[in-house]
Tab-separated table of C-alpha atoms and ligand atoms in Angstrom:
chain	number	residue	atom	x	y	z
D	1	MET	CA	-16.017	-29.278	-7.745
D	2	ILE	CA	-13.395	-31.824	-8.810
D	3	LYS	CA	-10.062	-31.234	-7.144
D	4	GLN	CA	-6.921	-32.036	-9.097
D	5	PRO	CA	-4.834	-34.784	-7.492
D	6	THR	CA	-2.026	-33.130	-5.553
D	7	PRO	CA	1.145	-33.599	-7.549
D	8	LEU	CA	4.377	-34.552	-5.831
D	9	ILE	CA	6.220	-31.276	-5.634
D	10	ASP	CA	9.854	-30.766	-4.786
D	11	PHE	CA	9.375	-27.649	-2.657
D	12	THR	CA	13.160	-27.204	-2.388
D	13	ASN	CA	13.630	-26.565	-6.092
D	14	LEU	CA	10.899	-24.089	-6.958
D	15	THR	CA	11.297	-21.170	-9.360
D	16	TYR	CA	8.526	-19.000	-10.821
D	17	HIS	CA	7.592	-21.571	-13.457
D	18	TYR	CA	4.001	-22.719	-13.470
D	19	VAL	CA	2.764	-25.218	-10.930
D	20	ARG	CA	-0.882	-26.150	-11.231
D	21	THR	CA	-2.800	-25.961	-7.966
D	22	ASN	CA	-6.260	-27.182	-6.896
D	23	VAL	CA	-8.488	-24.205	-7.507
D	24	ASN	CA	-8.577	-20.516	-8.408
D	25	TYR	CA	-11.247	-17.880	-7.851
D	26	VAL	CA	-13.257	-16.093	-10.528
D	27	SER	CA	-15.836	-13.352	-10.205
D	28	TYR	CA	-17.663	-11.613	-13.094
D	29	TYR	CA	-18.730	-7.982	-13.356
D	30	LYS	CA	-21.711	-7.223	-15.564
D	31	ASP	CA	-24.466	-4.596	-15.564
D	32	GLY	CA	-22.631	-2.624	-12.890
D	33	LEU	CA	-22.353	-5.456	-10.356
D	34	TRP	CA	-19.812	-8.042	-9.210
D	35	ASP	CA	-21.247	-11.523	-8.719
D	36	GLU	CA	-20.434	-13.442	-5.521
D	37	GLY	CA	-17.515	-15.257	-7.182
D	38	GLN	CA	-16.674	-18.924	-7.173
D	39	LEU	CA	-13.800	-21.351	-6.994
D	40	GLN	CA	-12.975	-23.307	-10.136
D	41	ALA	CA	-10.587	-26.163	-10.796
D	42	GLU	CA	-10.218	-25.182	-14.466
D	43	ASP	CA	-7.000	-23.174	-14.921
D	44	SER	CA	-8.068	-21.280	-18.038
D	45	LEU	CA	-10.669	-18.633	-18.888
D	46	ARG	CA	-12.894	-18.345	-21.937
D	47	ILE	CA	-13.200	-14.689	-22.924
D	48	ASN	CA	-14.238	-12.730	-25.984
D	49	ILE	CA	-11.526	-12.242	-28.584
D	50	LEU	CA	-12.043	-8.460	-28.582
D	51	SER	CA	-11.693	-8.079	-24.818
D	52	THR	CA	-9.996	-4.808	-23.791
D	53	THR	CA	-7.405	-6.736	-21.803
D	54	PHE	CA	-6.047	-8.218	-25.051
D	55	HIS	CA	-6.059	-5.142	-27.251
D	56	TYR	CA	-5.697	-2.172	-24.946
D	57	GLY	CA	-4.026	-3.743	-21.917
D	58	GLN	CA	-6.905	-2.999	-19.578
D	59	GLN	CA	-5.798	-5.090	-16.625
D	60	ALA	CA	-4.225	-4.818	-13.175
D	61	PHE	CA	-2.786	-7.303	-10.714
D	62	GLU	CA	-1.334	-7.813	-7.261
D	63	GLY	CA	1.453	-9.912	-5.798
D	64	MET	CA	1.470	-11.301	-2.290
D	65	LYS	CA	2.497	-14.499	-0.508
D	66	ALA	CA	1.294	-17.035	2.055
D	67	TYR	CA	3.964	-18.213	4.504
D	68	ARG	CA	4.165	-21.476	6.501
D	69	THR	CA	5.295	-20.945	10.090
D	70	LYS	CA	7.513	-23.281	12.125
D	71	GLU	CA	4.334	-24.568	13.827
D	72	GLY	CA	2.815	-25.396	10.443
D	73	LYS	CA	0.306	-22.531	10.371
D	74	ILE	CA	-0.305	-20.405	7.277
D	75	GLN	CA	-0.143	-16.613	7.359
D	76	LEU	CA	-0.401	-13.614	5.046
D	77	PHE	CA	1.775	-10.503	5.220
D	78	ARG	CA	-0.066	-7.136	5.184
D	79	PRO	CA	-2.797	-8.327	2.779
D	80	TYR	CA	-5.004	-5.267	3.353
D	81	GLU	CA	-2.264	-3.096	1.844
D	82	ASN	CA	-2.476	-5.195	-1.330
D	83	ALA	CA	-6.264	-4.913	-1.362
D	84	VAL	CA	-6.107	-1.109	-1.216
D	85	ARG	CA	-3.301	-0.837	-3.783
D	86	PHE	CA	-5.298	-3.077	-6.120
D	87	GLN	CA	-8.245	-0.690	-5.872
D	88	LYS	CA	-5.977	2.216	-6.835
D	89	SER	CA	-4.534	0.316	-9.815
D	90	CYS	CA	-8.013	-0.616	-11.034
D	91	GLN	CA	-9.284	2.952	-10.708
D	92	ARG	CA	-6.306	4.356	-12.644
D	93	ILE	CA	-7.257	2.343	-15.685
D	94	MET	CA	-11.003	2.725	-15.334
D	95	MET	CA	-11.918	-0.684	-13.943
D	96	PRO	CA	-14.508	-1.133	-11.175
D	97	PRO	CA	-12.530	-1.911	-7.999
D	98	VAL	CA	-13.580	-4.866	-5.896
D	99	SER	CA	-14.245	-4.185	-2.226
D	100	VAL	CA	-11.537	-4.968	0.314
D	101	GLU	CA	-13.940	-7.611	1.698
D	102	GLN	CA	-14.333	-9.386	-1.641
D	103	PHE	CA	-10.579	-9.241	-2.265
D	104	MET	CA	-9.800	-10.717	1.155
D	105	ASP	CA	-12.525	-13.351	0.899
D	106	ALA	CA	-11.205	-14.495	-2.482
D	107	VAL	CA	-7.576	-14.619	-1.330
D	108	ILE	CA	-8.399	-16.514	1.860
D	109	ARG	CA	-10.636	-19.053	0.080
D	110	VAL	CA	-8.026	-19.790	-2.572
D	111	VAL	CA	-5.211	-20.154	-0.031
D	112	GLU	CA	-7.347	-22.402	2.188
D	113	GLN	CA	-8.275	-24.665	-0.727
D	114	ASN	CA	-4.623	-24.896	-1.788
D	115	SER	CA	-3.110	-25.265	1.667
D	116	GLU	CA	-1.091	-28.341	0.676
D	117	PHE	CA	0.755	-26.156	-1.828
D	118	VAL	CA	2.089	-23.830	0.864
D	119	PRO	CA	5.694	-25.027	1.118
D	120	PRO	CA	7.080	-26.251	4.454
D	121	TYR	CA	8.754	-23.687	6.734
D	122	GLU	CA	12.221	-25.231	6.333
D	123	THR	CA	12.321	-24.607	2.569
D	124	GLN	CA	11.724	-20.847	2.979
D	125	ALA	CA	9.663	-21.187	-0.206
D	126	THR	CA	6.177	-19.635	-0.256
D	127	LEU	CA	2.791	-19.726	-1.944
D	128	TYR	CA	2.634	-16.776	-4.350
D	129	ILE	CA	-0.820	-15.191	-4.610
D	130	ARG	CA	-1.776	-13.369	-7.795
D	131	PRO	CA	-5.055	-11.407	-7.699
D	132	TYR	CA	-5.867	-9.877	-11.100
D	133	MET	CA	-8.555	-7.988	-12.980
D	134	ILE	CA	-9.088	-7.947	-16.745
D	135	GLY	CA	-11.480	-6.121	-19.045
D	136	VAL	CA	-13.524	-8.695	-20.996
D	137	GLY	CA	-16.385	-8.775	-23.459
D	138	PRO	CA	-16.581	-7.621	-27.096
D	139	ASN	CA	-15.350	-4.047	-27.478
D	140	LEU	CA	-13.148	-2.494	-30.159
D	141	VAL	CA	-13.917	1.023	-28.981
D	142	LEU	CA	-10.988	2.603	-27.135
D	143	ALA	CA	-12.998	2.944	-23.955
D	144	PRO	CA	-13.300	1.029	-20.700
D	145	SER	CA	-14.998	-2.323	-21.020
D	146	LYS	CA	-18.437	-2.907	-19.568
D	147	GLU	CA	-17.498	-6.364	-18.296
D	148	TYR	CA	-14.647	-7.580	-16.094
D	149	ILE	CA	-13.217	-10.645	-14.428
D	150	PHE	CA	-11.586	-10.468	-11.005
D	151	GLY	CA	-9.611	-13.591	-10.180
D	152	VAL	CA	-7.106	-15.012	-7.729
D	153	VAL	CA	-4.628	-17.718	-8.646
D	154	VAL	CA	-1.805	-19.152	-6.522
D	155	MET	CA	1.294	-21.248	-7.033
D	156	PRO	CA	4.262	-22.259	-4.905
D	157	VAL	CA	7.446	-20.309	-5.655
D	158	GLY	CA	11.110	-20.270	-4.708
D	159	LEU	CA	13.651	-17.563	-5.488
D	160	PHE	CA	12.736	-14.877	-8.044
D	161	PHE	CA	16.362	-13.745	-8.433
D	162	LYS	CA	18.428	-16.875	-8.147
D	163	SER	CA	21.348	-14.896	-6.663
D	164	GLY	CA	19.415	-14.991	-3.349
D	165	LEU	CA	21.405	-13.156	-0.691
D	166	THR	CA	24.602	-13.045	-2.749
D	167	PRO	CA	24.965	-9.499	-4.138
D	168	ALA	CA	24.108	-9.385	-7.850
D	169	ASP	CA	25.185	-7.060	-10.659
D	170	PHE	CA	22.520	-4.705	-12.034
D	171	LEU	CA	22.524	-2.402	-15.060
D	172	VAL	CA	21.091	1.130	-15.078
D	173	SER	CA	18.750	0.939	-18.052
D	174	GLU	CA	18.712	3.324	-20.998
D	175	PHE	CA	14.989	2.611	-21.282
D	176	ASP	CA	12.002	3.650	-19.158
D	177	ARG	CA	9.425	1.296	-17.741
D	178	ALA	CA	6.900	4.082	-17.182
D	179	ALA	CA	6.333	7.693	-18.261
D	180	PRO	CA	6.407	10.808	-16.079
D	181	HIS	CA	2.804	11.216	-14.864
D	182	GLY	CA	2.096	7.812	-16.424
D	183	THR	CA	1.261	4.498	-14.780
D	184	GLY	CA	4.494	3.738	-12.902
D	185	ALA	CA	2.833	4.039	-9.502
D	186	VAL	CA	0.184	1.404	-10.196
D	187	LYS	CA	0.486	-2.304	-10.809
D	188	ILE	CA	-0.697	-2.818	-14.362
D	189	GLY	CA	0.552	-5.194	-17.044
D	190	GLY	CA	1.714	-2.431	-19.415
D	191	ASN	CA	4.562	-1.451	-17.080
D	192	TYR	CA	5.770	-5.039	-17.068
D	193	ALA	CA	5.482	-5.472	-20.842
D	194	ALA	CA	7.602	-2.317	-21.170
D	195	SER	CA	10.267	-3.820	-18.901
D	196	MET	CA	10.742	-7.098	-20.774
D	197	TYR	CA	13.055	-5.748	-23.487
D	198	PRO	CA	15.270	-3.738	-21.069
D	199	ASN	CA	15.412	-6.842	-18.860
D	200	TYR	CA	16.447	-8.950	-21.862
D	201	ILE	CA	19.188	-6.431	-22.757
D	202	ALA	CA	20.504	-6.424	-19.184
D	203	LYS	CA	20.526	-10.227	-19.003
D	204	SER	CA	22.189	-10.603	-22.388
D	205	GLN	CA	25.011	-8.397	-21.071
D	206	GLY	CA	25.442	-10.652	-18.040
D	207	PHE	CA	23.474	-8.580	-15.509
D	208	THR	CA	20.806	-9.947	-13.183
D	209	ASP	CA	18.318	-7.222	-14.127
D	210	CYS	CA	18.141	-3.470	-14.598
D	211	ILE	CA	17.341	-0.452	-12.492
D	212	TYR	CA	15.391	2.408	-14.089
D	213	LEU	CA	16.046	6.118	-13.740
D	214	ASP	CA	13.278	8.645	-13.240
D	215	PRO	CA	11.704	8.996	-16.696
D	216	ALA	CA	11.511	12.812	-16.655
D	217	THR	CA	15.200	13.687	-16.133
D	218	HIS	CA	17.121	10.389	-16.160
D	219	THR	CA	19.224	11.670	-13.269
D	220	ARG	CA	17.731	9.791	-10.299
D	221	ILE	CA	17.349	6.153	-9.301
D	222	ASP	CA	13.726	5.024	-9.569
D	223	GLU	CA	13.346	1.257	-9.130
D	224	GLY	CA	13.711	-2.141	-10.762
D	225	GLY	CA	11.248	-3.778	-13.141
D	226	ALA	CA	9.811	-5.920	-10.344
D	227	ALA	CA	11.131	-4.378	-7.135
D	228	ASN	CA	11.912	-1.110	-5.324
D	229	PHE	CA	15.419	0.114	-4.515
D	230	PHE	CA	16.995	0.996	-1.177
D	231	ALA	CA	20.517	1.679	0.013
D	232	ILE	CA	22.406	2.110	3.267
D	233	ARG	CA	24.435	5.300	3.438
D	234	LYS	CA	27.982	5.134	4.828
D	235	ASP	CA	26.688	6.908	7.946
D	236	GLY	CA	24.118	4.125	8.453
D	237	VAL	CA	20.980	5.902	7.171
D	238	PHE	CA	18.409	3.758	5.288
D	239	VAL	CA	17.575	5.659	2.093
D	240	SER	CA	14.951	4.853	-0.528
D	241	PRO	CA	13.908	6.849	-3.592
D	242	LYS	CA	11.000	9.231	-3.448
D	243	SER	CA	9.404	9.254	-6.883
D	244	SER	CA	5.947	9.500	-8.404
D	245	SER	CA	6.788	6.929	-11.092
D	246	ILE	CA	7.604	3.958	-8.830
D	247	LEU	CA	5.254	1.367	-7.384
D	248	PRO	CA	4.645	1.998	-3.656
D	249	SER	CA	6.144	-1.278	-2.482
D	250	ILE	CA	4.626	-2.881	0.602
D	251	THR	CA	7.974	-4.545	1.302
D	252	LYS	CA	9.732	-1.163	1.147
D	253	LEU	CA	7.059	0.383	3.377
D	254	SER	CA	7.722	-2.427	5.850
D	255	LEU	CA	11.504	-2.061	5.636
D	256	LEU	CA	11.222	1.642	6.471
D	257	ASP	CA	9.406	0.593	9.634
D	258	ILE	CA	11.794	-2.290	10.407
D	259	ALA	CA	14.888	-0.133	9.853
D	260	LYS	CA	13.493	2.506	12.207
D	261	ASN	CA	11.840	0.465	14.916
D	262	TYR	CA	13.757	-2.831	14.963
D	263	LEU	CA	17.235	-1.724	13.799
D	264	HIS	CA	16.981	1.824	15.211
D	265	LEU	CA	18.314	3.396	12.027
D	266	GLU	CA	17.495	6.794	10.640
D	267	VAL	CA	15.327	6.419	7.526
D	268	LEU	CA	14.922	8.750	4.608
D	269	GLU	CA	12.778	8.770	1.474
D	270	THR	CA	14.368	11.208	-0.899
D	271	GLU	CA	15.698	11.652	-4.429
D	272	ILE	CA	18.812	9.529	-5.062
D	273	TYR	CA	20.928	11.069	-7.832
D	274	ILE	CA	23.156	8.655	-9.755
D	275	GLU	CA	26.335	10.409	-8.680
D	276	ASP	CA	25.199	10.035	-5.026
D	277	LEU	CA	25.604	6.267	-5.334
D	278	THR	CA	29.165	6.673	-4.046
D	279	LEU	CA	27.662	7.635	-0.667
D	280	PHE	CA	26.314	4.138	-0.083
D	281	ASP	CA	27.873	1.068	1.493
D	282	GLU	CA	25.012	-1.292	0.668
D	283	ALA	CA	22.266	-1.359	-1.970
D	284	ALA	CA	19.426	-3.758	-2.687
D	285	THR	CA	16.126	-4.293	-4.415
D	286	CYS	CA	13.065	-5.326	-2.448
D	287	GLY	CA	9.605	-6.652	-3.162
D	288	THR	CA	7.279	-9.574	-2.626
D	289	ALA	CA	9.024	-11.709	-5.251
D	290	ALA	CA	12.504	-10.197	-4.837
D	291	ILE	CA	12.246	-10.290	-0.991
D	292	ILE	CA	15.567	-8.460	-0.465
D	293	THR	CA	18.074	-8.976	-3.260
D	294	PRO	CA	21.398	-7.272	-2.540
D	295	ILE	CA	23.063	-5.306	-5.348
D	296	GLY	CA	26.825	-5.799	-5.598
D	297	SER	CA	27.321	-3.373	-8.457
D	298	LEU	CA	25.333	-0.940	-10.555
D	299	THR	CA	26.651	-0.097	-14.022
D	300	HIS	CA	25.729	3.253	-15.549
D	301	HIS	CA	27.347	3.844	-18.964
D	302	ASP	CA	31.092	3.496	-18.261
D	303	THR	CA	30.845	3.912	-14.506
D	304	VAL	CA	30.489	0.933	-12.208
D	305	TYR	CA	29.330	1.658	-8.658
D	306	HIS	CA	30.347	-1.061	-6.203
D	307	PHE	CA	28.680	-1.658	-2.865
D	308	GLY	CA	30.281	-3.397	0.127
D	309	THR	CA	32.593	-6.383	-0.035
D	310	LYS	CA	32.413	-8.434	-3.220
D	311	GLY	CA	30.282	-11.546	-2.828
D	312	GLN	CA	29.116	-10.695	0.703
D	313	VAL	CA	25.758	-9.352	1.769
D	314	GLY	CA	26.157	-6.168	3.837
D	315	HIS	CA	25.399	-6.509	7.540
D	316	VAL	CA	22.479	-4.021	7.584
D	317	THR	CA	20.867	-5.638	4.530
D	318	LYS	CA	21.288	-9.031	6.216
D	319	ARG	CA	19.642	-7.810	9.427
D	320	LEU	CA	16.775	-6.265	7.454
D	321	TYR	CA	16.333	-9.568	5.624
D	322	GLU	CA	16.329	-11.539	8.873
D	323	VAL	CA	13.735	-9.333	10.532
D	324	LEU	CA	11.498	-9.069	7.445
D	325	THR	CA	11.471	-12.816	6.774
D	326	GLY	CA	11.352	-13.519	10.515
D	327	ILE	CA	8.078	-11.586	10.703
D	328	GLN	CA	6.726	-13.125	7.484
D	329	PHE	CA	7.438	-16.699	8.636
D	330	GLY	CA	6.177	-16.069	12.171
D	331	ASP	CA	9.498	-16.143	14.071
D	332	ILE	CA	9.474	-12.483	15.113
D	333	THR	CA	6.619	-10.589	16.744
D	334	PRO	CA	5.077	-8.379	14.057
D	335	PRO	CA	3.844	-4.823	14.406
D	336	HIS	CA	0.088	-4.552	14.901
D	337	ASN	CA	-1.997	-5.744	11.922
D	338	TRP	CA	0.885	-6.950	9.736
D	339	ILE	CA	0.015	-10.638	9.886
D	340	LEU	CA	-3.247	-12.409	9.090
D	341	SER	CA	-3.412	-16.060	10.116
D	342	ILE	CA	-5.354	-18.449	7.915
D	343	GLU	CA	-7.032	-21.430	9.507
V	401	LIG	N1	8.095	-2.319	-7.924
V	401	LIG	C1	7.590	-3.082	-8.902
V	401	LIG	C2	7.643	-2.549	-10.283
V	401	LIG	C3	7.046	-4.333	-8.611
V	401	LIG	O1	6.570	-5.109	-9.573
V	401	LIG	C4	7.027	-4.785	-7.275
V	401	LIG	C5	6.431	-6.081	-6.944
V	401	LIG	O2	5.323	-6.191	-6.563
V	401	LIG	C6	7.551	-3.958	-6.288
V	401	LIG	C7	8.083	-2.731	-6.640
V	401	LIG	C8	7.528	-4.364	-4.871
V	401	LIG	O3	6.258	-4.197	-4.318
V	401	LIG	P1	5.783	-5.102	-3.121
V	401	LIG	O4	6.815	-4.959	-2.066
V	401	LIG	O5	4.486	-4.535	-2.707
V	401	LIG	O6	5.703	-6.476	-3.645
V	402	LIG	C1	5.812	-9.240	-7.081
V	402	LIG	O1	6.893	-9.089	-6.501
V	402	LIG	O2	4.811	-9.629	-6.479
V	402	LIG	C2	5.627	-8.951	-8.494
V	402	LIG	O3	4.528	-8.696	-8.877
V	402	LIG	C3	6.750	-9.040	-9.422
V	402	LIG	C4	6.408	-10.044	-10.509
V	402	LIG	C5	7.212	-9.752	-11.728
V	402	LIG	C6	6.605	-11.453	-10.034
């Protein structure tokens, strides 16, 4: 395989815009079986024009990162959680899940072969890992495809929300990203396509992004288009929405643990009604890309809910950020099984 020459990358100035890396992984499913998969340098796929991924959105994906430690090692954060969530997403839209072993093997091989693209520790930038599955092959019938591609592609990334740790202004959207009993709890492209217009509206009104309400009643906070929501109640309790239409975030799952076991806070997953937002001192979104992005204000119709001191990240959010990123970058001892080192 011909490796691309490593480009000179300014790891201090990364966004989420495309950076070509050495290789990606591709595996084909046909006649009921996945092949063993291979690495390719080519960064495009040739697929039939009537593939279900194009016409009916039959696809799913994952988002995870590789981190460079102070000692120069590379590590993954809770990758088995991503592997299992990917299986659930694939099953929800009738695609044949890959085994956890194949998922892990693909991720590890791609990260290893792109190790020079894992940014240095000092930059706090990371290598984003995007496993995906798409329905391919000729098929105009509204039915699951008979052929699939499972792939893994990586690229170095910086901040997703450029506000970083400075609290940002969010808009409560009038739109829904997912339906009640729909696909909100799985990671499929359709949810993200549905969030592009609301995101555009929020941005054009000067907001960083929007937060969605529960689609059934529009009375409770659900999540963002690319991140979960959490807030710190004035009495110090870490609260995050309980909802069947949000993606079960691995970052949020981890923050529940960190808040409880590292910060010794009470934690609660429960419904958060819009009018309850006055009970909170701090609010934030969290996710692989978002990391922890503090929310300074949340606008709902004519009401603006403010959190904490303008322009300053709240002290609990800051501590959560320090412990989460400390574990991810190898500075803080992780709970059992959270970190996988890559040689
Ligand atoms: N919610 C949505 C809609 C997302 O796209 C993401 C990002 O993956 C998250 C939440 C956060 O999930 P995780 O922490 O597993 O990245
Ligand atoms: C992630 O945080 O991994 C996501 O998938 C969000 C995506 C929009 C970058």
